[in-house]
XYZ file of C-alpha atoms in Angstrom:
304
model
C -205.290 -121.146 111.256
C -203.439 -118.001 112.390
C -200.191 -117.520 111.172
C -197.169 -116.055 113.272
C -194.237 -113.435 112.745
C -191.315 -115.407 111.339
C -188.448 -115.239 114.598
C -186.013 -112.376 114.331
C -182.229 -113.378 112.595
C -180.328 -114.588 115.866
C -177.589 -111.747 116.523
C -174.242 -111.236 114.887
C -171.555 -113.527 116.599
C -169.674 -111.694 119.203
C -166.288 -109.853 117.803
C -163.009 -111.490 117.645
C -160.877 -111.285 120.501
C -157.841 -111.113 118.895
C -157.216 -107.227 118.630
C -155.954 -105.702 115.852
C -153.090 -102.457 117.137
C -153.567 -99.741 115.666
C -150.773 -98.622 112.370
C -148.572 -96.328 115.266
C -145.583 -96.099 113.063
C -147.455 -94.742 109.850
C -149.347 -92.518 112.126
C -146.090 -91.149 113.398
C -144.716 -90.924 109.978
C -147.971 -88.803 108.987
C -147.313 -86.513 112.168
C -143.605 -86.386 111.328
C -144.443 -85.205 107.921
C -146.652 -82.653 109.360
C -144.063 -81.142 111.517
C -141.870 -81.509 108.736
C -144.000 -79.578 106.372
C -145.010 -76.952 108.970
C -141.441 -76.167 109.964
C -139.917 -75.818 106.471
C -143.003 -73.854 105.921
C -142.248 -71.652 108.556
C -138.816 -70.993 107.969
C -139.548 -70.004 104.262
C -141.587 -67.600 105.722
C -139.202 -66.156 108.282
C -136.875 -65.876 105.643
C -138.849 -64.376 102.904
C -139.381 -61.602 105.624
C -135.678 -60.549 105.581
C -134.515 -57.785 103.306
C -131.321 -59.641 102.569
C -133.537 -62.098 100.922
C -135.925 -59.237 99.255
C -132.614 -58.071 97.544
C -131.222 -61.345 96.151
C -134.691 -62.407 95.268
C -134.115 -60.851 91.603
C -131.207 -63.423 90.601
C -131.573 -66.392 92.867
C -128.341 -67.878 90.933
C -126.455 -65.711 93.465
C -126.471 -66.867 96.587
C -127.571 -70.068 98.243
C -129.706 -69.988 101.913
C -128.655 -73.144 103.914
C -131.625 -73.615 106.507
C -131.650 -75.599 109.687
C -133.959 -74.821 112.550
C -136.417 -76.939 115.081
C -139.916 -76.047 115.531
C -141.349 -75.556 119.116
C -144.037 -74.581 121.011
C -144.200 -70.804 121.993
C -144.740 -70.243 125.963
C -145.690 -66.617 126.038
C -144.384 -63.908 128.916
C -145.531 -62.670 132.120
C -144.185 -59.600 133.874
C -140.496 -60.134 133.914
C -140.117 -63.754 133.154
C -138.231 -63.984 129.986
C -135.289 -66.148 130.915
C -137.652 -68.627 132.239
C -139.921 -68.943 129.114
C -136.445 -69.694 127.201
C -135.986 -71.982 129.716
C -139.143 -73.339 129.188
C -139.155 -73.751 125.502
C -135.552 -75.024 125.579
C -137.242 -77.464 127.460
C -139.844 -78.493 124.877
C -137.242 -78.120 122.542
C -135.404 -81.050 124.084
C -138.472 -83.307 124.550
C -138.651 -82.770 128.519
C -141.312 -83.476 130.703
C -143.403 -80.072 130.054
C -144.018 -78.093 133.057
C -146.080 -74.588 133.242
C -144.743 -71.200 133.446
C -146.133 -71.184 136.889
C -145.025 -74.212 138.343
C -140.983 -73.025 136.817
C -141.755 -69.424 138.112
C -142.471 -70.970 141.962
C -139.933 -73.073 141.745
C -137.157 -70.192 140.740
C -138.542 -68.190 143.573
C -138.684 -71.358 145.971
C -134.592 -72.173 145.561
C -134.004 -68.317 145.962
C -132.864 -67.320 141.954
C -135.705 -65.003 141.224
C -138.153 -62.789 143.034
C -140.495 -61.603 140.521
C -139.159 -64.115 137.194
C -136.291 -61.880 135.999
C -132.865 -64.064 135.755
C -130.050 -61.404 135.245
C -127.071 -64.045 136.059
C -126.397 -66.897 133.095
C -124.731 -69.083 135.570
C -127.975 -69.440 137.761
C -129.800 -70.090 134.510
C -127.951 -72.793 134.487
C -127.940 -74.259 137.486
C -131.884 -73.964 137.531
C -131.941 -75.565 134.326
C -130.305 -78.606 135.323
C -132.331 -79.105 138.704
C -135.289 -78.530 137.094
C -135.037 -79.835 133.732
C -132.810 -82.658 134.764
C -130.539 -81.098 131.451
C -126.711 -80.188 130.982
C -125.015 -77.626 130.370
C -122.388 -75.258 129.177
C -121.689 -71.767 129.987
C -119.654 -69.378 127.875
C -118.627 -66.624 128.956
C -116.339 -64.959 125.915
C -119.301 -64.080 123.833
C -121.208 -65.769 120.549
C -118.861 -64.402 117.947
C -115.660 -66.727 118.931
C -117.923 -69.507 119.233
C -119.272 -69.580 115.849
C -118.791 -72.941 114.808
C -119.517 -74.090 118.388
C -123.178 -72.353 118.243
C -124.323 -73.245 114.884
C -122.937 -77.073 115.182
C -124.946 -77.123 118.313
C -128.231 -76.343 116.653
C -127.605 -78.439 113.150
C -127.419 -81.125 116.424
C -131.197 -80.147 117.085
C -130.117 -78.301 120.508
C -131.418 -75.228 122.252
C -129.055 -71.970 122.706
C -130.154 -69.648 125.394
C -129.154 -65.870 124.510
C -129.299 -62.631 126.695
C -129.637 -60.253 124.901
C -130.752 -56.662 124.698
C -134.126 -55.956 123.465
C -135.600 -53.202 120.746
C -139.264 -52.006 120.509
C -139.634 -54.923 117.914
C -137.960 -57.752 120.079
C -135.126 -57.969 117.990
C -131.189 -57.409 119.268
C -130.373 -53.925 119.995
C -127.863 -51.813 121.927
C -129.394 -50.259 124.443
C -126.516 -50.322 127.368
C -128.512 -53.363 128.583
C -131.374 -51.267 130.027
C -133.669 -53.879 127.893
C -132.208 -56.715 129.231
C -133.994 -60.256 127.874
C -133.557 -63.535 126.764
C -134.121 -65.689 123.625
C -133.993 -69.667 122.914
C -131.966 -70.030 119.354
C -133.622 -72.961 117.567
C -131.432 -72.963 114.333
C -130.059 -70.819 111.571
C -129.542 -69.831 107.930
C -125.755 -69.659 106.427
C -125.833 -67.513 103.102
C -123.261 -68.972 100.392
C -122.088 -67.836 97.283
C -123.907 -69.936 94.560
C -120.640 -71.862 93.805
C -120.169 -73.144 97.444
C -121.334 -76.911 97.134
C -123.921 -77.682 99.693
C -124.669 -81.181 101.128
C -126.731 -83.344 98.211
C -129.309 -84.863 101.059
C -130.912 -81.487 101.991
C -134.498 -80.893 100.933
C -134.618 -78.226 98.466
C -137.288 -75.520 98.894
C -140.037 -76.446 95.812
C -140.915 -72.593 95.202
C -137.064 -70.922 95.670
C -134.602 -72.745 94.067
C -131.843 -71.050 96.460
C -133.468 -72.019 99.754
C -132.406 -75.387 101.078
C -133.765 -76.750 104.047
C -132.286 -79.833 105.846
C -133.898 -80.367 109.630
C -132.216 -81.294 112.851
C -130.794 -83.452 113.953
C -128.016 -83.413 111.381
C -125.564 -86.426 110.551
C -121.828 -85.986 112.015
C -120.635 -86.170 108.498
C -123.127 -83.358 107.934
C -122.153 -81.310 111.194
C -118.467 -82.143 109.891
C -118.488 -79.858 106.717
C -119.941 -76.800 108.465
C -116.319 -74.915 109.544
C -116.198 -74.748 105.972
C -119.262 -73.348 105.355
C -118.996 -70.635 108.122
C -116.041 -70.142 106.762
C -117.773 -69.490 102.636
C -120.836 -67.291 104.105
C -120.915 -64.294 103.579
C -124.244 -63.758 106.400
C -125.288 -66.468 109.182
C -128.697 -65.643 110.162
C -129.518 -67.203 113.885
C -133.519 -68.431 114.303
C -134.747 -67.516 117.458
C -137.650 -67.685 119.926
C -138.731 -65.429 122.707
C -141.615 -64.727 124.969
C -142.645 -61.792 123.584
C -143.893 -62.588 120.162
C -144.844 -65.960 118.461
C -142.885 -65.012 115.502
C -140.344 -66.760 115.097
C -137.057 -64.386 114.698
C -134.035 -64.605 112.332
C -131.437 -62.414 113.019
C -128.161 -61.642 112.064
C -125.415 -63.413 114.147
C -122.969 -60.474 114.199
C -126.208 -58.300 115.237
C -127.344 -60.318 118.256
C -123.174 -60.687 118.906
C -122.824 -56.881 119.915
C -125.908 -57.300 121.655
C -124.864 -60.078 123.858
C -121.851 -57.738 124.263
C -123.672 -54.652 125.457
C -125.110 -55.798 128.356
C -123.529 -53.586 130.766
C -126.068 -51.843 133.064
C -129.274 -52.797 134.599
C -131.833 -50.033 133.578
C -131.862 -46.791 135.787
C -135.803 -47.583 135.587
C -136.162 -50.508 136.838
C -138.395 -50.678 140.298
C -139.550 -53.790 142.906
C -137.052 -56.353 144.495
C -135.391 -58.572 142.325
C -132.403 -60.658 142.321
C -129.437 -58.767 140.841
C -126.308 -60.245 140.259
C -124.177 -58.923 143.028
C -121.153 -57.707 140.444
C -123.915 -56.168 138.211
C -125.411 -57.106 135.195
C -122.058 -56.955 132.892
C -120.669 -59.646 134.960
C -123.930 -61.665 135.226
C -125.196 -61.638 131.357
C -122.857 -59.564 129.266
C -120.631 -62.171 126.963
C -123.261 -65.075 128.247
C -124.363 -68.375 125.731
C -125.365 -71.292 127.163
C -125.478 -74.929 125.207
C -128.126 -77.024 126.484
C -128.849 -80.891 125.977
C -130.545 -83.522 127.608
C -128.462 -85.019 130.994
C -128.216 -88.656 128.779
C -126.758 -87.851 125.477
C -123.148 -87.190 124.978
C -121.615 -84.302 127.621
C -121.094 -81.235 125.951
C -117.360 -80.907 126.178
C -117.061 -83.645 123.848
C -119.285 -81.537 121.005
């Protein structure tokens, strides 16, 4: 009698249809973790770079480095946009919708501030920002060295600071009569302290320099609270800074990029093609110039 194949194993039942979600909140914790890690890492490295660190290196028990700065993405320059890119990044620093270089630059030129990209008056910057950015502002106009407190409270919030300034071969501050004429996004700072100046017992010490603290935005209001005091102890502030130019991120001193906030006074003799200058010249349009930025729902900016 032949014999037959036994009949295949009928098939696996079909799946359950209840669906599992995914663990979103521990991946968001991981990814938090890893823009934690990246950013303090980042900022040790900025600061490593700095010769006033180099020299203190040999007895850390001298001076403490507070650290506070927010990590965002780098939107590199074309031709003369550098107040846009800050713009830009100051964007992404605040979580806005994100928006190309090109579609910001057509824009500008479409509600008449720019020709070419170049934004030599602070107060259109503004107004730009907040129709395109849906953001809010506020413009000073007595320079960054009264406003101090003002500009470093700002950033412990976790707030963008847009800075002309003008520019050396390296991208850093310079005075150059404002013939290099360009603009940063400030995304935090360092205060140096004497090593007896108490600093806040929640920040997250550096685990290779015991003098390096590093506490992330946004800080608490008891946090931002205590800060006149510590301006007040340092004996350097340091200001973190982006700009189009490099993706390194800059630290440079506050009364540094102060002056050259302060010495824009004439557009460069150079310069060639139509653009949009400001019509009382550049002293009056960026000289003295800081603007606070923050999203158009949190609290207004006169209240800070």
């Amino acid at each position: 009698m032949a014999s037959f194949p036994s009949p295949p194993p009928p098939p696996p039942p079909p799946p359950s249809s209840s669906v599992v979600p995914p663990p979103v909140n521990h991946l968001d914790d991981k990814q938090m973790h890893r823009d934690f890690e990246s950013s303090a890492d980042e900022v040790k490295q900025t600061v490593e770079r700095l010769p006033s660190w180099r020299l203190q290196s040999t007895d850390e028990a001298r001076t403490r480095w507070l650290a506070c700065n927010q990590q965002i993405k780098h939107v590199g320059q074309q031709g003369t946009t550098c107040g846009l890119v800050a713009l830009c990044m100051a964007a992404n620093m605040l979580n806005s919708a994100e928006k190309s270089l090109n579609v910001v630059l057509s824009s500008a030129i479409e509600k008449g501030y720019t020709l070419q990209g170049e934004m030599f008056s602070a107060s259109n910057t503004l107004k730009f920002a907040e129709e395109e950015f849906n953001m809010t502002g506020r413009l000073l106009s007595d320079g960054l060295q009264i406003h101090r407190k003002d500009v470093i409270s700002h950033l412990a919030r976790g707030l963008p600071v847009l800075v002309p300034y003008d520019k050396d071969s390296n991208n850093e501050p310079a005075t150059r009569k404002g013939h290099f004429a360009h603009w940063a996004v400030l995304t935090g700072f360092v205060i140096i302290l004497p090593d007896d100046v108490d600093v806040p017992p929640c920040c997250h010490g550096d685990s290779t320099s015991s003098n390096l603290t590093y506490l992330p935005p946004p800080w608490s209001d008891d946090m931002i609270s205590i800060l006149p005091h510590l301006i007040s102890k340092a004996s350097l502030v340091f200001l973190f800074a982006r700009q189009g130019k490099s993706r390194l991120l800059g630290a440079w001193q506050y009364d540094v990029l102060a002056r050259s906030n302060m010495n824009l006074t004439e557009y460069d003799p150079a310069l060639e093609g139509e653009f949009v200058f400001h019509q009382e010249g550049l002293a009056a349009g960026l000289a003295e110039k800081v603007i606070l930025l923050n999203r158009r729902d949190d609290k207004p900016l006169d209240a800070l």
